[in-house]
Short mmCIF file of C-alpha atoms in Angstrom, two decimals:
data_model
loop_
_atom_site.label_atom_id
_atom_site.label_comp_id
_atom_site.label_asym_id
_atom_site.label_seq_id
_atom_site.Cartn_x
_atom_site.Cartn_y
_atom_site.Cartn_z
CA MET R 1401 0.00 0.00 0.00
CA SER R 1402 1.43 3.39 -0.96
CA PRO R 1403 1.95 6.04 1.76
CA PHE R 1404 -0.82 8.09 0.13
CA ILE R 1405 -3.37 5.25 0.18
CA GLN R 1406 -2.22 4.27 3.66
CA SER R 1407 -2.88 7.75 5.01
CA LEU R 1408 -6.28 7.77 3.35
CA PHE R 1409 -7.11 4.38 4.82
CA CYS R 1410 -6.29 5.63 8.32
CA LEU R 1411 -8.62 8.58 7.85
CA ALA R 1412 -11.35 6.39 6.38
CA THR R 1413 -11.40 4.00 9.31
CA ALA R 1414 -11.82 6.97 11.66
CA VAL R 1415 -15.23 7.62 10.10
CA SER R 1416 -16.27 3.97 9.71
CA TYR R 1417 -15.44 3.51 6.05
CA THR R 1418 -14.07 0.08 5.25
CA ARG R 1419 -10.71 -0.76 3.76
CA ALA R 1420 -12.42 -2.35 0.75
CA ALA R 1421 -14.43 0.79 0.06
CA VAL R 1422 -11.31 2.94 0.25
CA LEU R 1423 -9.26 0.79 -2.09
CA SER R 1424 -12.02 0.14 -4.64
CA SER R 1425 -12.54 3.78 -5.49
CA SER R 1426 -10.65 5.22 -8.45
CA LYS R 1427 -11.82 8.81 -8.02
CA ILE R 1428 -8.94 11.22 -7.48
CA ALA R 1429 -9.34 14.98 -7.34
CA THR R 1430 -7.44 18.12 -6.39
CA VAL R 1431 -8.72 21.15 -4.54
CA SER R 1432 -6.79 24.41 -4.53
CA VAL R 1433 -7.35 27.29 -2.12
CA ASN R 1434 -5.65 30.66 -2.51
CA ALA R 1435 -6.29 32.78 0.57
CA ASN R 1436 -4.60 35.75 -1.07
CA VAL R 1437 -7.51 36.20 -3.52
CA LYS R 1438 -10.43 37.58 -1.51
CA PHE R 1439 -14.09 38.17 -2.29
CA GLN R 1440 -17.04 39.29 -0.12
CA GLU R 1441 -16.92 39.72 3.65
CA LEU R 1442 -19.13 37.34 5.60
CA ASP R 1443 -21.68 38.63 8.12
CA GLY R 1444 -22.77 35.14 9.07
CA PHE R 1445 -25.60 32.65 9.07
CA GLY R 1446 -28.83 32.72 10.97
CA VAL R 1447 -32.48 31.91 11.59
CA SER R 1448 -35.77 33.45 12.68
CA GLN R 1449 -38.13 32.42 15.46
CA ALA R 1450 -40.89 34.85 14.46
CA PHE R 1451 -44.64 34.09 14.46
CA GLN R 1452 -44.51 32.66 18.00
CA ARG R 1453 -41.79 30.11 17.19
CA ALA R 1454 -39.59 31.66 19.88
CA GLY R 1455 -42.20 30.49 22.37
CA ASP R 1456 -41.72 26.90 21.20
CA ILE R 1457 -38.22 26.98 22.69
CA TYR R 1458 -39.46 28.16 26.10
CA GLY R 1459 -41.50 25.14 27.07
CA LYS R 1460 -44.86 26.04 25.55
CA GLU R 1461 -45.13 22.53 24.11
CA GLY R 1462 -43.50 20.69 27.00
CA LEU R 1463 -39.80 21.33 26.42
CA SER R 1464 -37.85 20.99 29.66
CA SER R 1465 -35.53 23.76 30.87
CA LYS R 1466 -32.58 21.45 30.22
CA ASN R 1467 -33.59 20.96 26.61
CA THR R 1468 -34.40 24.64 26.21
CA GLU R 1469 -30.74 25.30 27.00
CA HIS R 1470 -29.77 22.51 24.61
CA VAL R 1471 -31.73 24.08 21.74
CA LEU R 1472 -30.28 27.52 22.43
CA ASP R 1473 -26.80 26.02 22.44
CA LEU R 1474 -27.44 24.18 19.20
CA LEU R 1475 -28.58 27.36 17.50
CA PHE R 1476 -26.21 29.98 18.86
CA SER R 1477 -23.18 28.42 20.56
CA VAL R 1478 -20.11 28.16 18.36
CA ASP R 1479 -18.69 25.46 20.65
CA LYS R 1480 -21.79 23.31 21.09
CA GLY R 1481 -23.83 23.97 17.96
CA ALA R 1482 -24.06 25.94 14.74
CA GLY R 1483 -23.01 29.29 16.21
CA PHE R 1484 -25.60 31.25 14.23
CA ALA R 1485 -24.55 34.90 14.22
CA ILE R 1486 -27.74 36.53 12.90
CA LEU R 1487 -31.22 36.42 14.44
CA ARG R 1488 -34.21 37.83 12.54
CA ASN R 1489 -36.93 38.99 14.93
CA GLY R 1490 -40.37 39.92 13.65
CA ILE R 1491 -41.63 43.43 14.47
CA GLY R 1492 -45.25 42.69 15.29
CA SER R 1493 -48.28 44.42 13.84
CA SER R 1494 -51.13 42.73 15.72
CA ASN R 1495 -53.16 43.65 18.82
CA SER R 1496 -52.96 39.99 19.83
CA SER R 1497 -50.22 37.47 20.53
CA THR R 1498 -52.34 34.35 20.19
CA SER R 1499 -51.78 31.69 17.54
CA ASN R 1500 -49.30 33.02 14.95
CA PHE R 1501 -49.91 36.70 15.68
CA MET R 1502 -46.99 38.93 16.73
CA ASN R 1503 -48.06 41.63 19.15
CA SER R 1504 -47.53 45.28 18.25
CA ILE R 1505 -45.93 47.96 20.41
CA GLU R 1506 -48.84 50.18 19.30
CA PRO R 1507 -51.76 47.76 19.14
CA PHE R 1508 -54.50 50.36 18.69
CA THR R 1509 -54.66 53.37 16.43
CA PRO R 1510 -53.95 56.80 17.90
CA GLY R 1511 -56.53 58.09 15.42
CA LEU R 1512 -54.42 60.19 13.09
CA PRO R 1513 -50.83 59.91 11.82
CA ASN R 1514 -49.63 62.94 13.77
CA ALA R 1515 -51.46 62.05 16.99
CA ARG R 1516 -49.43 61.08 20.03
CA PRO R 1517 -48.71 57.34 19.83
CA HIS R 1518 -49.58 54.99 22.68
CA TYR R 1519 -46.63 52.61 22.75
CA VAL R 1520 -46.50 49.60 25.05
CA TRP R 1521 -43.60 47.28 25.86
CA ASP R 1522 -43.81 43.96 27.67
CA ARG R 1523 -40.09 42.98 27.55
CA ASN R 1524 -41.19 39.76 25.91
CA ASP R 1525 -42.16 40.56 22.31
CA SER R 1526 -43.73 37.18 21.58
CA SER R 1527 -40.79 35.51 23.39
CA GLN R 1528 -38.38 37.05 20.89
CA PHE R 1529 -36.79 39.43 23.41
CA PRO R 1530 -35.61 36.73 25.87
CA LEU R 1531 -34.48 34.70 22.87
CA ALA R 1532 -32.32 37.61 21.71
CA GLN R 1533 -30.84 37.87 25.21
CA GLU R 1534 -29.91 34.19 25.19
CA ALA R 1535 -28.54 34.43 21.66
CA TYR R 1536 -26.30 37.38 22.54
CA ASP R 1537 -25.07 35.52 25.61
CA ARG R 1538 -23.91 32.77 23.23
CA GLY R 1539 -22.18 35.04 20.72
CA LEU R 1540 -24.86 36.58 18.46
CA VAL R 1541 -23.45 39.39 16.30
CA SER R 1542 -26.45 40.83 14.41
CA LEU R 1543 -30.10 41.24 15.45
CA TYR R 1544 -32.29 42.02 12.46
CA GLY R 1545 -35.68 43.51 13.37
CA ASN R 1546 -37.97 42.97 10.39
CA ALA R 1547 -41.59 44.08 10.13
CA TRP R 1548 -43.78 41.90 7.95
CA SER R 1549 -46.39 44.70 7.92
CA ALA R 1550 -47.26 48.04 9.40
CA PRO R 1551 -50.21 47.91 11.80
CA GLY R 1552 -53.46 47.66 9.89
CA TYR R 1553 -54.59 51.20 10.76
CA MET R 1554 -51.57 52.55 8.83
CA LYS R 1555 -52.49 50.67 5.63
CA THR R 1556 -54.82 51.10 2.69
CA ASN R 1557 -56.79 47.95 3.49
CA GLY R 1558 -57.02 48.60 7.24
CA ASP R 1559 -55.63 45.14 7.98
CA GLU R 1560 -52.19 43.76 8.83
CA ASN R 1561 -53.07 40.76 6.63
CA ASN R 1562 -54.00 40.34 2.97
CA GLY R 1563 -51.61 42.80 1.41
CA GLY R 1564 -52.47 46.48 1.37
CA TYR R 1565 -50.04 49.39 1.06
CA LEU R 1566 -48.59 51.84 3.55
CA CYS R 1567 -50.73 54.97 3.52
CA GLY R 1568 -48.81 57.87 2.01
CA VAL R 1569 -46.62 56.17 -0.57
CA THR R 1570 -47.15 56.84 -4.28
CA ASN R 1571 -50.49 55.69 -5.72
CA THR R 1572 -52.24 55.34 -2.37
CA SER R 1573 -55.08 57.33 -0.87
CA CYS R 1574 -56.18 57.01 2.75
CA ALA R 1575 -58.83 59.08 4.48
CA SER R 1576 -56.75 59.09 7.66
CA GLY R 1577 -53.72 60.61 5.89
CA ASN R 1578 -50.05 59.83 5.38
CA TRP R 1579 -48.64 57.31 7.86
CA MET R 1580 -45.05 57.09 6.56
CA GLN R 1581 -43.52 59.16 9.37
CA ALA R 1582 -45.60 57.40 12.01
CA TYR R 1583 -44.45 54.02 10.69
CA ALA R 1584 -40.81 55.13 10.71
CA ASP R 1585 -41.22 56.33 14.31
CA TYR R 1586 -42.84 53.00 15.16
CA LEU R 1587 -39.92 50.96 13.85
CA VAL R 1588 -37.34 53.11 15.62
CA GLN R 1589 -39.29 52.91 18.88
CA TRP R 1590 -39.32 49.11 18.69
CA ALA R 1591 -35.52 49.14 18.45
CA ARG R 1592 -35.33 51.73 21.23
CA PHE R 1593 -37.35 49.51 23.57
CA TYR R 1594 -34.84 46.71 22.96
CA LYS R 1595 -31.93 49.08 23.58
CA GLN R 1596 -33.45 50.43 26.79
CA SER R 1597 -33.86 46.84 27.96
CA GLY R 1598 -30.21 46.02 27.28
CA ILE R 1599 -30.36 44.44 23.79
CA LYS R 1600 -28.92 46.03 20.66
CA VAL R 1601 -30.83 45.85 17.40
CA THR R 1602 -28.28 46.19 14.60
CA ASN R 1603 -30.47 46.08 11.47
CA ILE R 1604 -34.02 47.21 10.74
CA GLY R 1605 -36.33 46.28 7.89
CA PHE R 1606 -39.88 47.32 7.03
CA LEU R 1607 -41.07 44.85 4.37
CA ASN R 1608 -41.41 41.12 3.89
CA GLU R 1609 -42.17 39.64 0.45
CA PRO R 1610 -43.71 42.91 -0.81
CA GLY R 1611 -45.01 41.38 -4.03
CA PHE R 1612 -47.17 38.80 -2.24
CA ALA R 1613 -50.57 39.52 -0.66
CA ALA R 1614 -50.41 36.84 2.03
CA SER R 1615 -53.31 35.81 4.24
CA TYR R 1616 -51.03 36.52 7.21
CA ALA R 1617 -49.16 39.71 8.10
CA GLY R 1618 -47.65 41.39 5.06
CA MET R 1619 -47.56 44.63 3.10
CA LEU R 1620 -47.30 45.32 -0.62
CA SER R 1621 -44.75 47.67 -2.15
CA ASP R 1622 -42.94 48.26 -5.40
CA GLY R 1623 -39.40 49.60 -5.62
CA THR R 1624 -40.46 53.23 -5.97
CA GLN R 1625 -42.71 53.06 -2.92
CA ALA R 1626 -39.99 51.33 -0.89
CA ALA R 1627 -37.50 54.03 -1.91
CA GLU R 1628 -39.87 56.76 -0.70
CA PHE R 1629 -40.15 55.19 2.73
CA ILE R 1630 -36.42 54.43 3.01
CA ARG R 1631 -35.66 58.15 2.80
CA VAL R 1632 -38.14 58.86 5.60
CA LEU R 1633 -36.81 56.02 7.76
CA ALA R 1634 -33.17 57.05 7.25
CA LYS R 1635 -33.91 60.62 8.33
CA THR R 1636 -35.86 59.37 11.35
CA ILE R 1637 -33.02 57.11 12.46
CA LYS R 1638 -30.50 59.93 12.10
CA THR R 1639 -32.66 62.30 14.15
CA SER R 1640 -33.21 59.65 16.83
CA GLY R 1641 -29.50 59.12 17.43
CA MET R 1642 -30.00 55.35 17.18
CA ASP R 1643 -27.35 53.23 15.49
CA LEU R 1644 -29.44 51.19 13.04
CA ALA R 1645 -28.56 49.80 9.63
CA ILE R 1646 -31.45 49.62 7.16
CA ASN R 1647 -32.21 46.43 5.22
CA CYS R 1648 -34.50 46.14 2.21
CA CYS R 1649 -36.60 44.57 0.74
CA ASP R 1650 -36.94 40.82 1.50
CA ASP R 1651 -38.61 39.95 -1.80
CA MET R 1652 -39.94 36.40 -2.13
CA GLY R 1653 -37.35 35.55 -4.79
CA TRP R 1654 -33.87 36.67 -5.77
CA GLU R 1655 -35.00 37.81 -9.22
CA GLY R 1656 -37.83 39.78 -7.65
CA GLN R 1657 -35.32 41.60 -5.46
CA GLU R 1658 -33.18 42.28 -8.52
CA ASN R 1659 -36.23 43.80 -10.21
CA MET R 1660 -36.55 46.30 -7.35
CA MET R 1661 -32.96 47.51 -7.63
CA ALA R 1662 -33.49 50.05 -10.44
CA ALA R 1663 -36.08 51.98 -8.42
CA LEU R 1664 -33.90 51.88 -5.30
CA GLN R 1665 -31.04 53.35 -7.34
CA ALA R 1666 -33.07 55.97 -9.22
CA GLY R 1667 -33.13 59.73 -8.91
CA PRO R 1668 -30.82 62.40 -7.51
CA ASP R 1669 -31.25 60.99 -3.99
CA PRO R 1670 -31.10 57.20 -4.50
CA ALA R 1671 -32.59 55.23 -1.63
CA GLU R 1672 -29.88 52.59 -2.01
CA ALA R 1673 -27.40 55.05 -0.50
CA TYR R 1674 -29.25 54.80 2.83
CA LEU R 1675 -29.22 51.00 2.87
CA SER R 1676 -26.61 48.76 4.46
CA VAL R 1677 -27.88 45.40 3.24
CA ILE R 1678 -30.01 44.33 0.27
CA THR R 1679 -32.15 41.37 1.32
CA GLY R 1680 -34.04 38.71 -0.60
CA HIS R 1681 -35.54 35.25 -0.22
CA GLY R 1682 -35.06 32.03 -2.15
CA TYR R 1683 -38.61 30.82 -2.76
CA GLU R 1684 -39.73 32.13 -6.16
CA SER R 1685 -36.20 32.23 -7.56
CA VAL R 1686 -32.95 31.04 -6.03
CA PRO R 1687 -29.92 33.17 -5.12
CA ASP R 1688 -27.49 32.02 -7.80
CA PHE R 1689 -26.31 35.36 -9.22
CA PRO R 1690 -25.06 38.63 -7.69
CA LEU R 1691 -27.63 41.39 -7.29
CA SER R 1692 -26.93 44.65 -9.12
CA THR R 1693 -25.53 46.48 -6.12
CA LYS R 1694 -22.29 47.21 -4.34
CA LYS R 1695 -24.03 46.83 -0.99
CA LYS R 1696 -23.82 43.63 0.99
CA THR R 1697 -26.55 41.11 0.26
CA TRP R 1698 -28.25 38.61 2.55
CA VAL R 1699 -30.58 35.71 1.90
CA THR R 1700 -32.87 36.47 4.82
CA GLU R 1701 -35.38 33.68 4.38
CA TRP R 1702 -35.66 30.35 2.65
CA ALA R 1703 -36.92 26.99 3.83
CA ASP R 1704 -37.96 23.53 2.85
CA LEU R 1705 -41.74 23.76 2.57
CA SER R 1706 -42.39 20.47 0.79
CA GLY R 1707 -39.65 17.95 1.51
CA GLY R 1708 -41.33 16.11 4.35
CA PHE R 1709 -40.05 15.28 7.82
CA THR R 1710 -36.63 13.84 6.95
CA PRO R 1711 -34.38 14.76 9.88
CA TYR R 1712 -31.96 11.84 9.46
CA THR R 1713 -31.38 12.02 5.70
CA PHE R 1714 -28.37 13.87 4.36
CA PHE R 1715 -28.79 12.27 0.96
CA LYS R 1716 -31.25 9.76 -0.46
CA ASN R 1717 -32.53 11.01 -3.80
CA GLY R 1718 -31.80 14.75 -3.82
CA THR R 1719 -35.18 16.05 -2.66
CA SER R 1720 -35.75 19.43 -1.01
CA GLY R 1721 -35.75 18.17 2.57
CA GLU R 1722 -32.29 16.65 2.51
CA GLY R 1723 -29.10 17.99 4.05
CA MET R 1724 -27.19 17.75 0.78
CA THR R 1725 -29.76 19.97 -0.92
CA TRP R 1726 -29.28 22.69 1.67
CA ALA R 1727 -25.51 22.36 1.72
CA ARG R 1728 -25.56 23.14 -2.00
CA ASN R 1729 -28.16 25.92 -1.62
CA ILE R 1730 -25.90 27.66 0.87
CA GLN R 1731 -22.72 27.15 -1.10
CA VAL R 1732 -24.22 28.36 -4.38
CA ALA R 1733 -25.49 31.51 -2.69
CA LEU R 1734 -22.06 32.16 -1.18
CA VAL R 1735 -20.02 31.44 -4.29
CA ASP R 1736 -22.30 32.34 -7.21
CA ALA R 1737 -24.37 35.13 -5.65
CA ASN R 1738 -21.64 36.54 -3.36
CA VAL R 1739 -24.01 36.82 -0.40
CA SER R 1740 -22.66 37.88 2.98
CA GLY R 1741 -25.45 36.36 5.04
CA PHE R 1742 -27.71 33.34 4.76
CA LEU R 1743 -30.71 32.82 7.05
CA TYR R 1744 -33.00 29.82 7.15
CA TRP R 1745 -36.66 30.51 7.96
CA ILE R 1746 -37.22 28.69 11.26
CA GLY R 1747 -34.48 27.52 13.58
CA ALA R 1748 -36.54 25.32 15.91
CA GLU R 1749 -40.25 24.64 16.21
CA SER R 1750 -42.73 22.26 17.83
CA SER R 1751 -43.75 20.45 14.70
CA THR R 1752 -43.29 17.34 12.62
CA THR R 1753 -43.58 19.37 9.41
CA ASP R 1754 -40.72 20.04 7.07
CA SER R 1755 -39.94 23.69 7.89
CA GLY R 1756 -37.63 23.73 10.92
CA LEU R 1757 -33.92 23.07 11.16
CA ILE R 1758 -34.62 21.54 14.57
CA ASN R 1759 -37.88 19.80 15.45
CA LEU R 1760 -39.19 19.84 19.02
CA ILE R 1761 -41.52 16.94 19.72
CA GLY R 1762 -42.63 17.06 23.35
CA ASP R 1763 -39.33 17.11 25.22
CA GLU R 1764 -37.38 15.58 22.33
CA VAL R 1765 -34.92 17.71 20.35
CA ILE R 1766 -34.29 16.47 16.80
CA PRO R 1767 -31.73 18.41 14.73
CA SER R 1768 -32.17 17.72 11.02
CA LYS R 1769 -29.39 16.95 8.58
CA ARG R 1770 -29.95 20.36 7.01
CA PHE R 1771 -29.16 21.84 10.44
CA TRP R 1772 -25.82 20.04 10.43
CA ALA R 1773 -25.22 21.21 6.84
CA PHE R 1774 -25.63 24.79 8.04
CA ALA R 1775 -23.34 24.10 10.99
CA GLN R 1776 -20.61 22.85 8.65
CA PHE R 1777 -20.49 26.42 7.35
CA SER R 1778 -21.58 28.59 10.27
CA ARG R 1779 -19.44 27.15 13.05
CA PHE R 1780 -16.20 27.60 11.14
CA ALA R 1781 -16.72 30.50 8.69
CA ARG R 1782 -17.29 33.33 11.13
CA PRO R 1783 -18.50 36.94 10.78
CA GLY R 1784 -15.74 39.11 9.37
CA ALA R 1785 -14.25 36.28 7.32
CA HIS R 1786 -13.64 36.78 3.61
CA ARG R 1787 -14.49 34.22 1.00
CA VAL R 1788 -11.30 33.29 -0.84
CA GLU R 1789 -10.53 31.58 -4.12
CA ALA R 1790 -11.21 27.83 -4.12
CA THR R 1791 -11.35 25.47 -7.09
CA SER R 1792 -11.97 21.76 -7.65
CA SER R 1793 -10.84 19.47 -10.46
CA ALA R 1794 -13.92 17.20 -10.19
CA PRO R 1795 -17.38 18.10 -11.56
CA LEU R 1796 -19.35 16.80 -8.55
CA LEU R 1797 -16.87 17.95 -5.92
CA TYR R 1798 -17.93 21.48 -4.95
CA VAL R 1799 -15.79 23.81 -2.85
CA SER R 1800 -15.80 27.12 -1.03
CA SER R 1801 -13.38 28.60 1.48
CA PHE R 1802 -13.29 31.43 4.03
CA LEU R 1803 -10.34 33.15 5.72
CA ASN R 1804 -11.31 34.18 9.25
CA ARG R 1805 -10.04 37.24 11.07
CA ASP R 1806 -7.96 35.05 13.39
CA GLY R 1807 -6.10 33.61 10.40
CA SER R 1808 -7.87 30.24 10.38
CA LEU R 1809 -9.18 28.93 7.08
CA ALA R 1810 -12.47 27.03 6.73
CA THR R 1811 -12.79 25.09 3.46
CA GLN R 1812 -16.08 23.36 2.64
CA VAL R 1813 -15.97 20.38 0.27
CA ILE R 1814 -19.24 18.80 -0.88
CA ASN R 1815 -19.15 15.48 -2.69
CA ASN R 1816 -22.43 15.00 -4.55
CA GLY R 1817 -21.13 11.97 -6.40
CA THR R 1818 -21.77 8.29 -5.88
CA GLU R 1819 -18.15 7.43 -5.03
CA ALA R 1820 -15.64 8.65 -2.50
CA TYR R 1821 -12.86 10.93 -3.69
CA TYR R 1822 -9.19 10.79 -2.81
CA VAL R 1823 -8.55 14.51 -2.55
CA SER R 1824 -5.26 16.34 -2.53
CA LEU R 1825 -5.82 19.82 -1.14
CA LYS R 1826 -3.35 22.64 -1.64
CA VAL R 1827 -3.67 25.67 0.60
CA ASP R 1828 -1.78 28.83 -0.37
CA THR R 1829 -1.71 31.00 2.75
CA SER R 1830 1.92 32.15 2.58
CA GLY R 1831 2.96 29.53 5.12
CA ARG R 1832 0.62 30.76 7.86
CA ILE R 1833 -1.27 27.48 8.28
CA HIS R 1834 0.27 24.19 9.43
CA LYS R 1835 -2.50 21.83 10.58
CA VAL R 1836 -6.06 21.00 9.51
CA GLN R 1837 -9.03 19.62 11.45
CA PRO R 1838 -11.58 17.76 9.26
CA TRP R 1839 -15.31 17.55 10.09
CA VAL R 1840 -17.86 15.41 8.25
CA THR R 1841 -21.63 15.24 7.86
CA ASP R 1842 -23.40 12.53 5.87
CA ASN R 1843 -26.12 9.95 6.53
CA GLU R 1844 -24.08 8.42 9.37
CA HIS R 1845 -22.36 11.48 10.85
CA ASP R 1846 -23.42 14.84 12.28
CA LEU R 1847 -20.56 17.32 12.24
CA THR R 1848 -18.16 14.60 13.37
CA ALA R 1849 -14.55 15.55 14.09
CA LEU R 1850 -11.89 13.38 12.45
CA LYS R 1851 -8.20 12.98 13.16
CA PRO R 1852 -6.21 16.20 12.55
CA ILE R 1853 -3.96 16.27 9.48
CA ASP R 1854 -0.56 17.90 9.15
CA ILE R 1855 -0.02 20.23 6.21
CA ALA R 1856 3.19 19.69 4.25
CA LYS R 1857 5.67 22.50 3.67
CA ASP R 1858 4.29 23.04 0.18
CA GLY R 1859 0.79 23.63 1.62
CA THR R 1860 -0.72 20.29 0.63
CA PHE R 1861 -2.58 17.64 2.59
CA LYS R 1862 -4.66 14.63 1.60
CA SER R 1863 -8.02 13.28 2.69
CA ILE R 1864 -10.99 11.17 1.67
CA VAL R 1865 -14.29 12.90 0.98
CA PRO R 1866 -16.95 10.15 1.16
CA GLU R 1867 -19.74 9.90 -1.39
CA HIS R 1868 -22.79 12.09 -0.76
CA SER R 1869 -21.12 13.93 2.10
CA MET R 1870 -19.92 17.32 3.21
CA MET R 1871 -16.59 17.95 4.86
CA THR R 1872 -15.16 21.13 6.34
CA PHE R 1873 -11.40 21.41 6.71
CA VAL R 1874 -10.44 23.95 9.37
CA SER R 1875 -6.85 25.00 8.97
CA SER R 1876 -4.87 26.83 11.63
#
């Protein structure tokens, strides 16, 4: 047995792959990483627990305090779980917090837009406030407050649900008047309540899927109308003295968000100039190309809505519920669309449906394979990292790589083929990196650590990447 095959065999046995399987494969590939060629800065990965899903974590459906801590660690701890760095909280628009409603800080109309508002604050915010506290305690970096809708009394249809437009934007007419300034004040006050209670909101957004008149909370807007409100919101934030970055516009699909860009960039006072992050979802069209902007971009929502309850399947036949599918969704968005943030819809929920990364059944906590696919990225490619050049010689061996601020390098290798690959990886980091720690997720393993590998003086090391698996190589 050659030294190369021998070293591969030793690695293979560490993850329960047999000697026969190792020696029968003829697939050989090379992966090259050049950390001196940098692309976008990473803000991180994340989830939402809006629409009362935060309450699922706090024992509403029978979860013990021990397992509440376990779920919080899985979501936000970089040592014990995925280390999600971004949390998307819903800014409520309802006068109720029952069912899926998110309660408003101004549940009843003051009568007119310029009337004195009657704000209320319960330090709970549909369980999202204590969740944010716990997330920050575990290393959260960004808290994105996103309103699905203005309160119904500020809208053309008088309802937080079923579409409707914000009163005052172009092509609207409301007997009560123009509510744009009142809505801007409302959003800033929500963030101020958090700040006064010890939690920093970093990003604020005012729309969710503005092209879709949903039966639940939502508000319609085109790009021109969004641009009008952005200017009002930016001025309001500046006057308030709050430190808030503005996100827009969370369209249902990536192409839909692209279609809004021209209006956001139009005129002598382009609204885009007031934005920090351009946001879109992956439902109607996937994030596989860069948006027409120099601003950072985030995928702020996407989920498996049809794949079924498949928590233990990393790969079976390539359907939407599988871990492999989401590993590739994330990697394509990072590499082909240059996104800086990627958020799944729901982190954890009390359900046996297909939506959550983690399912909570009574007092049982069931992380899905797509959760572990996220963790393969989010635990090791940290906020502030830069994506760097990474290439693969094999058509079904997909790669990405991130250089962290501390000098560590996280390289993600996804093998979507039917055979294992013998991979020779070359890392060009000007001699800064000397050892690599491999981690693997597949049908048998959940972010499993393997034996560390020494990097040769020429920057190369060798490993097996099993069929239908994802491996992350953390170099330091």
